[in-house]
Short mmCIF file of N, CA and C in Angstrom, two decimals:
data_model
loop_
_atom_site.label_atom_id
_atom_site.label_comp_id
_atom_site.label_asym_id
_atom_site.label_seq_id
_atom_site.Cartn_x
_atom_site.Cartn_y
_atom_site.Cartn_z
N MET A 641 0.84 -1.20 0.00
CA MET A 641 0.00 0.00 0.00
C MET A 641 0.87 1.25 0.00
N GLU A 642 0.46 2.25 -0.73
CA GLU A 642 1.22 3.51 -0.79
C GLU A 642 1.33 4.16 0.57
N THR A 643 2.47 4.84 0.82
CA THR A 643 2.67 5.53 2.09
C THR A 643 1.58 6.58 2.31
N VAL A 644 1.24 7.29 1.25
CA VAL A 644 0.23 8.34 1.35
C VAL A 644 -1.10 7.77 1.83
N THR A 645 -1.50 6.64 1.24
CA THR A 645 -2.76 6.01 1.64
C THR A 645 -2.69 5.54 3.09
N THR A 646 -1.52 5.03 3.48
CA THR A 646 -1.33 4.59 4.87
C THR A 646 -1.51 5.76 5.83
N ILE A 647 -0.90 6.91 5.50
CA ILE A 647 -1.05 8.10 6.34
C ILE A 647 -2.53 8.48 6.44
N GLY A 648 -3.22 8.43 5.31
CA GLY A 648 -4.64 8.75 5.29
C GLY A 648 -5.46 7.79 6.13
N LEU A 649 -5.11 6.51 6.05
CA LEU A 649 -5.86 5.51 6.82
C LEU A 649 -5.62 5.67 8.32
N VAL A 650 -4.36 5.97 8.70
CA VAL A 650 -4.06 6.19 10.12
C VAL A 650 -4.76 7.46 10.60
N ALA A 651 -4.75 8.49 9.75
CA ALA A 651 -5.46 9.74 10.08
C ALA A 651 -6.94 9.47 10.30
N GLY A 652 -7.53 8.73 9.37
CA GLY A 652 -8.94 8.39 9.47
C GLY A 652 -9.22 7.54 10.70
N PHE A 653 -8.30 6.62 11.00
CA PHE A 653 -8.44 5.78 12.19
C PHE A 653 -8.50 6.65 13.44
N CYS A 654 -7.58 7.63 13.53
CA CYS A 654 -7.52 8.51 14.71
C CYS A 654 -8.78 9.37 14.84
N THR A 655 -9.15 10.08 13.77
CA THR A 655 -10.29 11.00 13.89
C THR A 655 -11.60 10.21 14.09
N THR A 656 -11.62 8.95 13.63
CA THR A 656 -12.82 8.13 13.83
C THR A 656 -12.85 7.57 15.25
N VAL A 657 -11.74 6.89 15.60
CA VAL A 657 -11.65 6.23 16.92
C VAL A 657 -11.78 7.25 18.05
N SER A 658 -11.37 8.50 17.80
CA SER A 658 -11.43 9.53 18.85
C SER A 658 -12.84 9.70 19.40
N PHE A 659 -13.86 9.41 18.58
CA PHE A 659 -15.22 9.59 19.06
C PHE A 659 -15.70 8.44 19.95
N LEU A 660 -14.94 7.34 19.96
CA LEU A 660 -15.31 6.21 20.81
C LEU A 660 -15.26 6.57 22.30
N PRO A 661 -14.11 7.13 22.80
CA PRO A 661 -14.11 7.51 24.23
C PRO A 661 -15.20 8.51 24.58
N GLN A 662 -15.57 9.37 23.60
CA GLN A 662 -16.65 10.34 23.86
C GLN A 662 -17.99 9.62 24.02
N VAL A 663 -18.24 8.65 23.13
CA VAL A 663 -19.49 7.88 23.21
C VAL A 663 -19.52 7.09 24.54
N VAL A 664 -18.40 6.43 24.86
CA VAL A 664 -18.32 5.64 26.10
C VAL A 664 -18.56 6.53 27.31
N LYS A 665 -17.90 7.69 27.33
CA LYS A 665 -18.05 8.63 28.45
C LYS A 665 -19.51 9.08 28.60
N THR A 666 -20.11 9.43 27.47
CA THR A 666 -21.49 9.93 27.51
C THR A 666 -22.46 8.84 27.97
N VAL A 667 -22.24 7.60 27.48
CA VAL A 667 -23.09 6.48 27.88
C VAL A 667 -22.93 6.21 29.38
N LYS A 668 -21.67 6.26 29.86
CA LYS A 668 -21.38 5.95 31.27
C LYS A 668 -21.92 7.02 32.22
N THR A 669 -21.67 8.29 31.87
CA THR A 669 -22.04 9.38 32.79
C THR A 669 -23.48 9.85 32.58
N HIS A 670 -24.06 9.50 31.45
CA HIS A 670 -25.39 10.01 31.09
C HIS A 670 -25.42 11.53 31.10
N ARG A 671 -24.31 12.14 30.75
CA ARG A 671 -24.24 13.60 30.69
C ARG A 671 -23.66 14.04 29.36
N ALA A 672 -24.38 14.92 28.69
CA ALA A 672 -23.88 15.49 27.44
C ALA A 672 -24.15 16.98 27.41
N ASP A 673 -24.37 17.54 28.60
CA ASP A 673 -24.72 18.96 28.67
C ASP A 673 -23.65 19.86 28.06
N ASP A 674 -22.38 19.50 28.29
CA ASP A 674 -21.30 20.37 27.84
C ASP A 674 -20.97 20.19 26.36
N LEU A 675 -21.59 19.19 25.73
CA LEU A 675 -21.42 19.02 24.29
C LEU A 675 -22.36 19.96 23.56
N SER A 676 -21.85 20.65 22.55
CA SER A 676 -22.68 21.57 21.79
C SER A 676 -23.49 20.81 20.73
N PHE A 677 -24.81 20.94 20.80
CA PHE A 677 -25.69 20.29 19.84
C PHE A 677 -25.42 20.83 18.44
N ALA A 678 -25.21 22.14 18.35
CA ALA A 678 -24.91 22.77 17.06
C ALA A 678 -23.64 22.18 16.47
N MET A 679 -22.63 21.97 17.32
CA MET A 679 -21.38 21.37 16.86
C MET A 679 -21.63 20.01 16.24
N LEU A 680 -22.37 19.17 16.95
CA LEU A 680 -22.63 17.81 16.47
C LEU A 680 -23.38 17.80 15.15
N LEU A 681 -24.39 18.68 15.02
CA LEU A 681 -25.20 18.71 13.80
C LEU A 681 -24.40 19.21 12.59
N ILE A 682 -23.69 20.33 12.79
CA ILE A 682 -22.90 20.89 11.66
C ILE A 682 -21.79 19.91 11.27
N PHE A 683 -21.21 19.27 12.31
CA PHE A 683 -20.14 18.30 12.06
C PHE A 683 -20.67 17.13 11.22
N LEU A 684 -21.89 16.68 11.53
CA LEU A 684 -22.50 15.57 10.79
C LEU A 684 -22.70 15.93 9.32
N VAL A 685 -23.18 17.15 9.08
CA VAL A 685 -23.35 17.61 7.69
C VAL A 685 -22.00 17.60 6.97
N GLY A 686 -20.98 18.11 7.66
CA GLY A 686 -19.64 18.14 7.09
C GLY A 686 -19.12 16.75 6.77
N LEU A 687 -19.35 15.80 7.68
CA LEU A 687 -18.90 14.42 7.47
C LEU A 687 -19.54 13.82 6.23
N ALA A 688 -20.85 14.09 6.06
CA ALA A 688 -21.57 13.57 4.89
C ALA A 688 -20.95 14.13 3.60
N LEU A 689 -20.61 15.43 3.63
CA LEU A 689 -20.00 16.05 2.46
C LEU A 689 -18.59 15.49 2.20
N TRP A 690 -17.82 15.26 3.27
CA TRP A 690 -16.49 14.65 3.12
C TRP A 690 -16.61 13.27 2.49
N PHE A 691 -17.66 12.54 2.90
CA PHE A 691 -17.92 11.21 2.36
C PHE A 691 -18.09 11.29 0.83
N PHE A 692 -18.91 12.24 0.37
CA PHE A 692 -19.12 12.40 -1.07
C PHE A 692 -17.84 12.89 -1.77
N TYR A 693 -17.10 13.74 -1.08
CA TYR A 693 -15.81 14.22 -1.62
C TYR A 693 -14.86 13.03 -1.81
N GLY A 694 -14.84 12.14 -0.81
CA GLY A 694 -14.00 10.95 -0.87
C GLY A 694 -14.36 10.08 -2.07
N ILE A 695 -15.65 9.92 -2.30
CA ILE A 695 -16.10 9.13 -3.47
C ILE A 695 -15.66 9.84 -4.76
N ALA A 696 -15.85 11.15 -4.78
CA ALA A 696 -15.53 11.93 -5.99
C ALA A 696 -14.05 11.87 -6.36
N ILE A 697 -13.17 11.92 -5.34
CA ILE A 697 -11.74 11.89 -5.67
C ILE A 697 -11.17 10.48 -5.55
N GLY A 698 -12.03 9.50 -5.21
CA GLY A 698 -11.60 8.11 -5.12
C GLY A 698 -10.63 7.85 -3.98
N SER A 699 -10.88 8.51 -2.82
CA SER A 699 -9.99 8.32 -1.67
C SER A 699 -10.61 7.37 -0.66
N LEU A 700 -10.06 6.16 -0.60
CA LEU A 700 -10.55 5.13 0.32
C LEU A 700 -10.50 5.57 1.79
N PRO A 701 -9.37 6.18 2.23
CA PRO A 701 -9.31 6.61 3.64
C PRO A 701 -10.45 7.57 4.00
N ILE A 702 -10.75 8.51 3.11
CA ILE A 702 -11.79 9.51 3.39
C ILE A 702 -13.17 8.83 3.43
N ILE A 703 -13.41 7.89 2.51
CA ILE A 703 -14.70 7.20 2.48
C ILE A 703 -14.92 6.38 3.75
N ILE A 704 -13.92 5.55 4.10
CA ILE A 704 -14.05 4.66 5.27
C ILE A 704 -14.18 5.47 6.56
N ALA A 705 -13.24 6.40 6.75
CA ALA A 705 -13.21 7.17 8.00
C ALA A 705 -14.53 7.90 8.24
N ASN A 706 -15.03 8.54 7.19
CA ASN A 706 -16.24 9.34 7.38
C ASN A 706 -17.50 8.49 7.57
N SER A 707 -17.53 7.30 6.96
CA SER A 707 -18.67 6.41 7.17
C SER A 707 -18.79 6.06 8.65
N VAL A 708 -17.66 5.63 9.24
CA VAL A 708 -17.69 5.19 10.64
C VAL A 708 -17.97 6.38 11.56
N THR A 709 -17.33 7.52 11.27
CA THR A 709 -17.52 8.70 12.13
C THR A 709 -18.97 9.18 12.09
N ILE A 710 -19.59 9.08 10.91
CA ILE A 710 -21.00 9.45 10.79
C ILE A 710 -21.83 8.62 11.77
N GLY A 711 -21.52 7.31 11.88
CA GLY A 711 -22.24 6.44 12.81
C GLY A 711 -22.06 6.87 14.25
N LEU A 712 -20.80 7.13 14.64
CA LEU A 712 -20.50 7.50 16.03
C LEU A 712 -21.11 8.85 16.41
N VAL A 713 -21.01 9.82 15.51
CA VAL A 713 -21.56 11.15 15.80
C VAL A 713 -23.09 11.09 15.86
N SER A 714 -23.68 10.21 15.05
CA SER A 714 -25.14 10.04 15.11
C SER A 714 -25.55 9.51 16.48
N VAL A 715 -24.75 8.58 17.02
CA VAL A 715 -25.03 8.05 18.37
C VAL A 715 -24.98 9.19 19.39
N LEU A 716 -23.96 10.05 19.28
CA LEU A 716 -23.82 11.18 20.21
C LEU A 716 -25.01 12.13 20.10
N ILE A 717 -25.46 12.38 18.87
CA ILE A 717 -26.62 13.26 18.66
C ILE A 717 -27.85 12.67 19.33
N LEU A 718 -28.04 11.35 19.16
CA LEU A 718 -29.19 10.68 19.79
C LEU A 718 -29.09 10.77 21.32
N LEU A 719 -27.88 10.53 21.85
CA LEU A 719 -27.69 10.58 23.31
C LEU A 719 -27.96 11.98 23.84
N LYS A 720 -27.42 12.97 23.15
CA LYS A 720 -27.59 14.37 23.56
C LYS A 720 -29.08 14.74 23.53
N TRP A 721 -29.77 14.26 22.53
CA TRP A 721 -31.15 14.63 22.29
C TRP A 721 -32.10 13.90 23.23
N ARG A 722 -31.82 12.60 23.47
CA ARG A 722 -32.78 11.75 24.15
C ARG A 722 -32.57 11.59 25.64
N CYS A 723 -31.31 11.59 26.07
CA CYS A 723 -31.14 11.23 27.48
C CYS A 723 -30.29 12.16 28.30
N CYS A 724 -29.29 12.82 27.63
CA CYS A 724 -28.18 13.29 28.46
C CYS A 724 -27.88 14.78 28.33
N GLY A 725 -28.79 15.52 27.71
CA GLY A 725 -28.42 16.91 27.48
C GLY A 725 -29.50 17.88 27.87
N THR A 726 -29.91 17.84 29.13
CA THR A 726 -31.06 18.66 29.53
C THR A 726 -30.70 19.93 30.28
N ARG A 727 -29.45 19.98 30.82
CA ARG A 727 -29.13 21.10 31.70
C ARG A 727 -29.02 22.42 30.94
N THR A 728 -28.30 22.37 29.82
CA THR A 728 -28.10 23.59 29.03
C THR A 728 -28.37 23.32 27.56
N THR A 729 -28.50 24.38 26.79
CA THR A 729 -28.64 24.21 25.34
C THR A 729 -27.47 24.88 24.63
N GLY A 730 -27.46 24.79 23.29
CA GLY A 730 -26.42 25.49 22.53
C GLY A 730 -25.50 24.55 21.80
N MET B 770 -13.85 27.01 -10.33
CA MET B 770 -13.36 25.95 -9.44
C MET B 770 -14.14 24.66 -9.70
N GLU B 771 -13.47 23.54 -9.66
CA GLU B 771 -14.14 22.25 -9.88
C GLU B 771 -15.22 21.99 -8.84
N THR B 772 -16.28 21.29 -9.26
CA THR B 772 -17.36 20.94 -8.34
C THR B 772 -16.82 20.12 -7.16
N VAL B 773 -15.93 19.18 -7.47
CA VAL B 773 -15.37 18.30 -6.43
C VAL B 773 -14.66 19.12 -5.35
N THR B 774 -13.85 20.08 -5.80
CA THR B 774 -13.13 20.93 -4.85
C THR B 774 -14.11 21.76 -4.03
N THR B 775 -15.18 22.22 -4.68
CA THR B 775 -16.20 23.01 -3.97
C THR B 775 -16.84 22.16 -2.86
N ILE B 776 -17.20 20.89 -3.20
CA ILE B 776 -17.77 19.99 -2.19
C ILE B 776 -16.80 19.83 -1.02
N GLY B 777 -15.53 19.63 -1.35
CA GLY B 777 -14.51 19.47 -0.31
C GLY B 777 -14.37 20.71 0.56
N LEU B 778 -14.43 21.88 -0.09
CA LEU B 778 -14.30 23.13 0.68
C LEU B 778 -15.50 23.35 1.60
N VAL B 779 -16.71 23.03 1.09
CA VAL B 779 -17.91 23.17 1.93
C VAL B 779 -17.85 22.14 3.07
N ALA B 780 -17.40 20.92 2.75
CA ALA B 780 -17.24 19.88 3.79
C ALA B 780 -16.28 20.37 4.86
N GLY B 781 -15.15 20.89 4.43
CA GLY B 781 -14.15 21.39 5.36
C GLY B 781 -14.67 22.56 6.18
N PHE B 782 -15.45 23.41 5.51
CA PHE B 782 -16.04 24.56 6.20
C PHE B 782 -16.95 24.06 7.34
N CYS B 783 -17.78 23.05 7.03
CA CYS B 783 -18.72 22.52 8.05
C CYS B 783 -17.97 21.87 9.22
N THR B 784 -17.06 20.94 8.92
CA THR B 784 -16.39 20.22 10.01
C THR B 784 -15.48 21.15 10.82
N THR B 785 -15.04 22.24 10.19
CA THR B 785 -14.21 23.21 10.92
C THR B 785 -15.08 24.14 11.75
N VAL B 786 -16.06 24.75 11.08
CA VAL B 786 -16.93 25.73 11.74
C VAL B 786 -17.72 25.08 12.89
N SER B 787 -17.99 23.77 12.78
CA SER B 787 -18.75 23.06 13.81
C SER B 787 -18.10 23.21 15.19
N PHE B 788 -16.78 23.35 15.22
CA PHE B 788 -16.12 23.46 16.52
C PHE B 788 -16.26 24.84 17.15
N LEU B 789 -16.69 25.82 16.36
CA LEU B 789 -16.86 27.17 16.90
C LEU B 789 -17.95 27.22 17.98
N PRO B 790 -19.19 26.69 17.71
CA PRO B 790 -20.20 26.72 18.79
C PRO B 790 -19.74 25.95 20.03
N GLN B 791 -18.90 24.91 19.83
CA GLN B 791 -18.40 24.18 20.99
C GLN B 791 -17.44 25.05 21.81
N VAL B 792 -16.56 25.77 21.10
CA VAL B 792 -15.62 26.66 21.80
C VAL B 792 -16.39 27.77 22.52
N VAL B 793 -17.37 28.37 21.82
CA VAL B 793 -18.17 29.45 22.40
C VAL B 793 -18.91 28.94 23.65
N LYS B 794 -19.52 27.75 23.53
CA LYS B 794 -20.27 27.18 24.65
C LYS B 794 -19.36 26.93 25.85
N THR B 795 -18.18 26.37 25.58
CA THR B 795 -17.26 26.05 26.67
C THR B 795 -16.74 27.32 27.34
N VAL B 796 -16.45 28.35 26.52
CA VAL B 796 -15.97 29.62 27.08
C VAL B 796 -17.07 30.27 27.93
N LYS B 797 -18.32 30.21 27.42
CA LYS B 797 -19.44 30.85 28.13
C LYS B 797 -19.79 30.13 29.42
N THR B 798 -19.89 28.80 29.36
CA THR B 798 -20.35 28.04 30.53
C THR B 798 -19.21 27.69 31.48
N HIS B 799 -17.99 27.80 30.99
CA HIS B 799 -16.82 27.35 31.78
C HIS B 799 -16.96 25.89 32.20
N ARG B 800 -17.62 25.10 31.38
CA ARG B 800 -17.78 23.68 31.68
C ARG B 800 -17.35 22.84 30.49
N ALA B 801 -16.45 21.90 30.75
CA ALA B 801 -16.05 20.97 29.69
C ALA B 801 -15.98 19.56 30.25
N ASP B 802 -16.68 19.35 31.36
CA ASP B 802 -16.63 18.05 32.03
C ASP B 802 -17.10 16.92 31.12
N ASP B 803 -18.14 17.19 30.34
CA ASP B 803 -18.73 16.12 29.53
C ASP B 803 -17.96 15.88 28.23
N LEU B 804 -16.96 16.72 27.97
CA LEU B 804 -16.10 16.49 26.80
C LEU B 804 -15.02 15.49 27.19
N SER B 805 -14.79 14.50 26.33
CA SER B 805 -13.76 13.51 26.60
C SER B 805 -12.39 14.06 26.22
N PHE B 806 -11.48 14.05 27.20
CA PHE B 806 -10.11 14.53 26.96
C PHE B 806 -9.42 13.62 25.95
N ALA B 807 -9.66 12.30 26.09
CA ALA B 807 -9.08 11.32 25.15
C ALA B 807 -9.55 11.61 23.73
N MET B 808 -10.84 11.95 23.60
CA MET B 808 -11.38 12.26 22.27
C MET B 808 -10.63 13.43 21.66
N LEU B 809 -10.49 14.50 22.43
CA LEU B 809 -9.83 15.70 21.91
C LEU B 809 -8.38 15.42 21.50
N LEU B 810 -7.65 14.66 22.33
CA LEU B 810 -6.24 14.40 22.04
C LEU B 810 -6.08 13.51 20.80
N ILE B 811 -6.84 12.41 20.74
CA ILE B 811 -6.72 11.49 19.59
C ILE B 811 -7.18 12.21 18.31
N PHE B 812 -8.22 13.04 18.46
CA PHE B 812 -8.73 13.80 17.32
C PHE B 812 -7.65 14.75 16.78
N LEU B 813 -6.93 15.39 17.70
CA LEU B 813 -5.86 16.32 17.31
C LEU B 813 -4.76 15.60 16.52
N VAL B 814 -4.38 14.42 16.99
CA VAL B 814 -3.37 13.63 16.28
C VAL B 814 -3.87 13.29 14.87
N GLY B 815 -5.15 12.89 14.80
CA GLY B 815 -5.75 12.56 13.50
C GLY B 815 -5.76 13.75 12.56
N LEU B 816 -6.10 14.93 13.10
CA LEU B 816 -6.14 16.15 12.28
C LEU B 816 -4.77 16.46 11.70
N ALA B 817 -3.73 16.29 12.53
CA ALA B 817 -2.36 16.56 12.07
C ALA B 817 -2.01 15.61 10.92
N LEU B 818 -2.42 14.34 11.05
CA LEU B 818 -2.14 13.37 9.99
C LEU B 818 -2.93 13.68 8.72
N TRP B 819 -4.20 14.10 8.88
CA TRP B 819 -5.00 14.51 7.72
C TRP B 819 -4.34 15.67 7.00
N PHE B 820 -3.77 16.59 7.79
CA PHE B 820 -3.07 17.76 7.23
C PHE B 820 -1.93 17.29 6.31
N PHE B 821 -1.13 16.34 6.81
CA PHE B 821 -0.01 15.82 6.00
C PHE B 821 -0.53 15.04 4.78
N TYR B 822 -1.64 14.32 4.99
CA TYR B 822 -2.26 13.59 3.88
C TYR B 822 -2.71 14.57 2.80
N GLY B 823 -3.30 15.69 3.21
CA GLY B 823 -3.75 16.72 2.28
C GLY B 823 -2.60 17.28 1.47
N ILE B 824 -1.46 17.51 2.15
CA ILE B 824 -0.27 18.00 1.44
C ILE B 824 0.19 16.93 0.44
N ALA B 825 0.21 15.67 0.90
CA ALA B 825 0.72 14.58 0.06
C ALA B 825 -0.11 14.39 -1.21
N ILE B 826 -1.44 14.51 -1.09
CA ILE B 826 -2.27 14.30 -2.29
C ILE B 826 -2.63 15.62 -2.97
N GLY B 827 -2.12 16.74 -2.40
CA GLY B 827 -2.35 18.05 -3.02
C GLY B 827 -3.79 18.50 -2.94
N SER B 828 -4.45 18.22 -1.81
CA SER B 828 -5.86 18.61 -1.65
C SER B 828 -5.99 19.85 -0.79
N LEU B 829 -6.31 20.97 -1.46
CA LEU B 829 -6.45 22.24 -0.76
C LEU B 829 -7.52 22.20 0.34
N PRO B 830 -8.73 21.61 0.05
CA PRO B 830 -9.76 21.57 1.11
C PRO B 830 -9.27 20.88 2.38
N ILE B 831 -8.56 19.75 2.21
CA ILE B 831 -8.08 18.99 3.37
C ILE B 831 -7.04 19.81 4.14
N ILE B 832 -6.14 20.48 3.43
CA ILE B 832 -5.09 21.27 4.08
C ILE B 832 -5.71 22.42 4.88
N ILE B 833 -6.58 23.20 4.24
CA ILE B 833 -7.17 24.37 4.89
C ILE B 833 -8.03 23.97 6.08
N ALA B 834 -8.96 23.00 5.82
CA ALA B 834 -9.90 22.61 6.88
C ALA B 834 -9.17 22.12 8.12
N ASN B 835 -8.17 21.28 7.91
CA ASN B 835 -7.50 20.70 9.07
C ASN B 835 -6.62 21.69 9.81
N SER B 836 -6.06 22.68 9.09
CA SER B 836 -5.26 23.71 9.77
C SER B 836 -6.12 24.45 10.78
N VAL B 837 -7.30 24.90 10.32
CA VAL B 837 -8.17 25.69 11.19
C VAL B 837 -8.72 24.84 12.34
N THR B 838 -9.13 23.59 12.00
CA THR B 838 -9.69 22.72 13.05
C THR B 838 -8.65 22.42 14.12
N ILE B 839 -7.39 22.25 13.70
CA ILE B 839 -6.30 22.02 14.68
C ILE B 839 -6.28 23.16 15.68
N GLY B 840 -6.43 24.40 15.20
CA GLY B 840 -6.45 25.56 16.08
C GLY B 840 -7.60 25.52 17.08
N LEU B 841 -8.81 25.24 16.57
CA LEU B 841 -10.00 25.24 17.44
C LEU B 841 -9.95 24.10 18.45
N VAL B 842 -9.52 22.92 18.02
CA VAL B 842 -9.45 21.77 18.94
C VAL B 842 -8.37 22.02 20.00
N SER B 843 -7.29 22.70 19.61
CA SER B 843 -6.24 23.04 20.58
C SER B 843 -6.80 23.96 21.67
N VAL B 844 -7.65 24.91 21.26
CA VAL B 844 -8.30 25.80 22.24
C VAL B 844 -9.15 24.98 23.21
N LEU B 845 -9.92 24.02 22.67
CA LEU B 845 -10.77 23.17 23.53
C LEU B 845 -9.93 22.35 24.50
N ILE B 846 -8.80 21.83 24.02
CA ILE B 846 -7.91 21.04 24.90
C ILE B 846 -7.39 21.93 26.03
N LEU B 847 -7.00 23.15 25.69
CA LEU B 847 -6.51 24.10 26.71
C LEU B 847 -7.61 24.42 27.72
N LEU B 848 -8.83 24.66 27.21
CA LEU B 848 -9.96 24.98 28.10
C LEU B 848 -10.27 23.80 29.02
N LYS B 849 -10.32 22.61 28.45
CA LYS B 849 -10.61 21.40 29.22
C LYS B 849 -9.55 21.20 30.30
N TRP B 850 -8.30 21.47 29.94
CA TRP B 850 -7.16 21.19 30.81
C TRP B 850 -7.02 22.25 31.90
N ARG B 851 -7.26 23.52 31.52
CA ARG B 851 -6.91 24.62 32.41
C ARG B 851 -8.05 25.15 33.26
N CYS B 852 -9.27 25.14 32.71
CA CYS B 852 -10.32 25.84 33.48
C CYS B 852 -11.58 25.06 33.71
N CYS B 853 -11.94 24.17 32.76
CA CYS B 853 -13.36 23.81 32.72
C CYS B 853 -13.63 22.32 32.82
N GLY B 854 -12.65 21.56 33.18
CA GLY B 854 -12.89 20.12 33.16
C GLY B 854 -12.49 19.41 34.43
N THR B 855 -13.06 19.82 35.55
CA THR B 855 -12.60 19.27 36.83
C THR B 855 -13.52 18.22 37.43
N ARG B 856 -14.79 18.16 36.98
CA ARG B 856 -15.75 17.28 37.65
C ARG B 856 -15.45 15.80 37.39
N THR B 857 -15.20 15.46 36.13
CA THR B 857 -14.91 14.07 35.79
C THR B 857 -13.70 14.00 34.87
N THR B 858 -13.18 12.78 34.70
CA THR B 858 -12.08 12.59 33.77
C THR B 858 -12.52 11.61 32.68
N GLY B 859 -11.63 11.36 31.69
CA GLY B 859 -11.92 10.35 30.67
C GLY B 859 -12.01 10.96 29.28
#
């Protein structure tokens, strides 16, 4: 595999996996008050666009990374909305 | 400008700008307890790698978006570390 693709895959691994401790923390503490709902929503739109960009330029790291991150961020949005984000808004 | 590049720039704009409401919220509330420190750190490493990937494949959207996001996430890490993240860890 090309070095460039490897860097992209490791980059995608990091930015994707980074949301796992956030999901675990939110599930464990049942608190998402300090997470910005606006951040999560705009980020999700951006991820969807990156996904299409990845398809357009034929970049496997961008396609894979954004697919998984879309899933994790969707979980956070659901948690924030349904159970864990009542103290503050924004 | 190519449509593909435009999609990438809008994608980068969204995933970058999304961190602004988070920074504003954290500065205003002085609370970052519900933000995962591990998430922010791993995300920062990933962003740095995406930045190098963008240079390697010559993608302007990836380079620009990740530069700005690195700045915003660094601010969040500083806020979490210095002022606003004392209630819980993780």
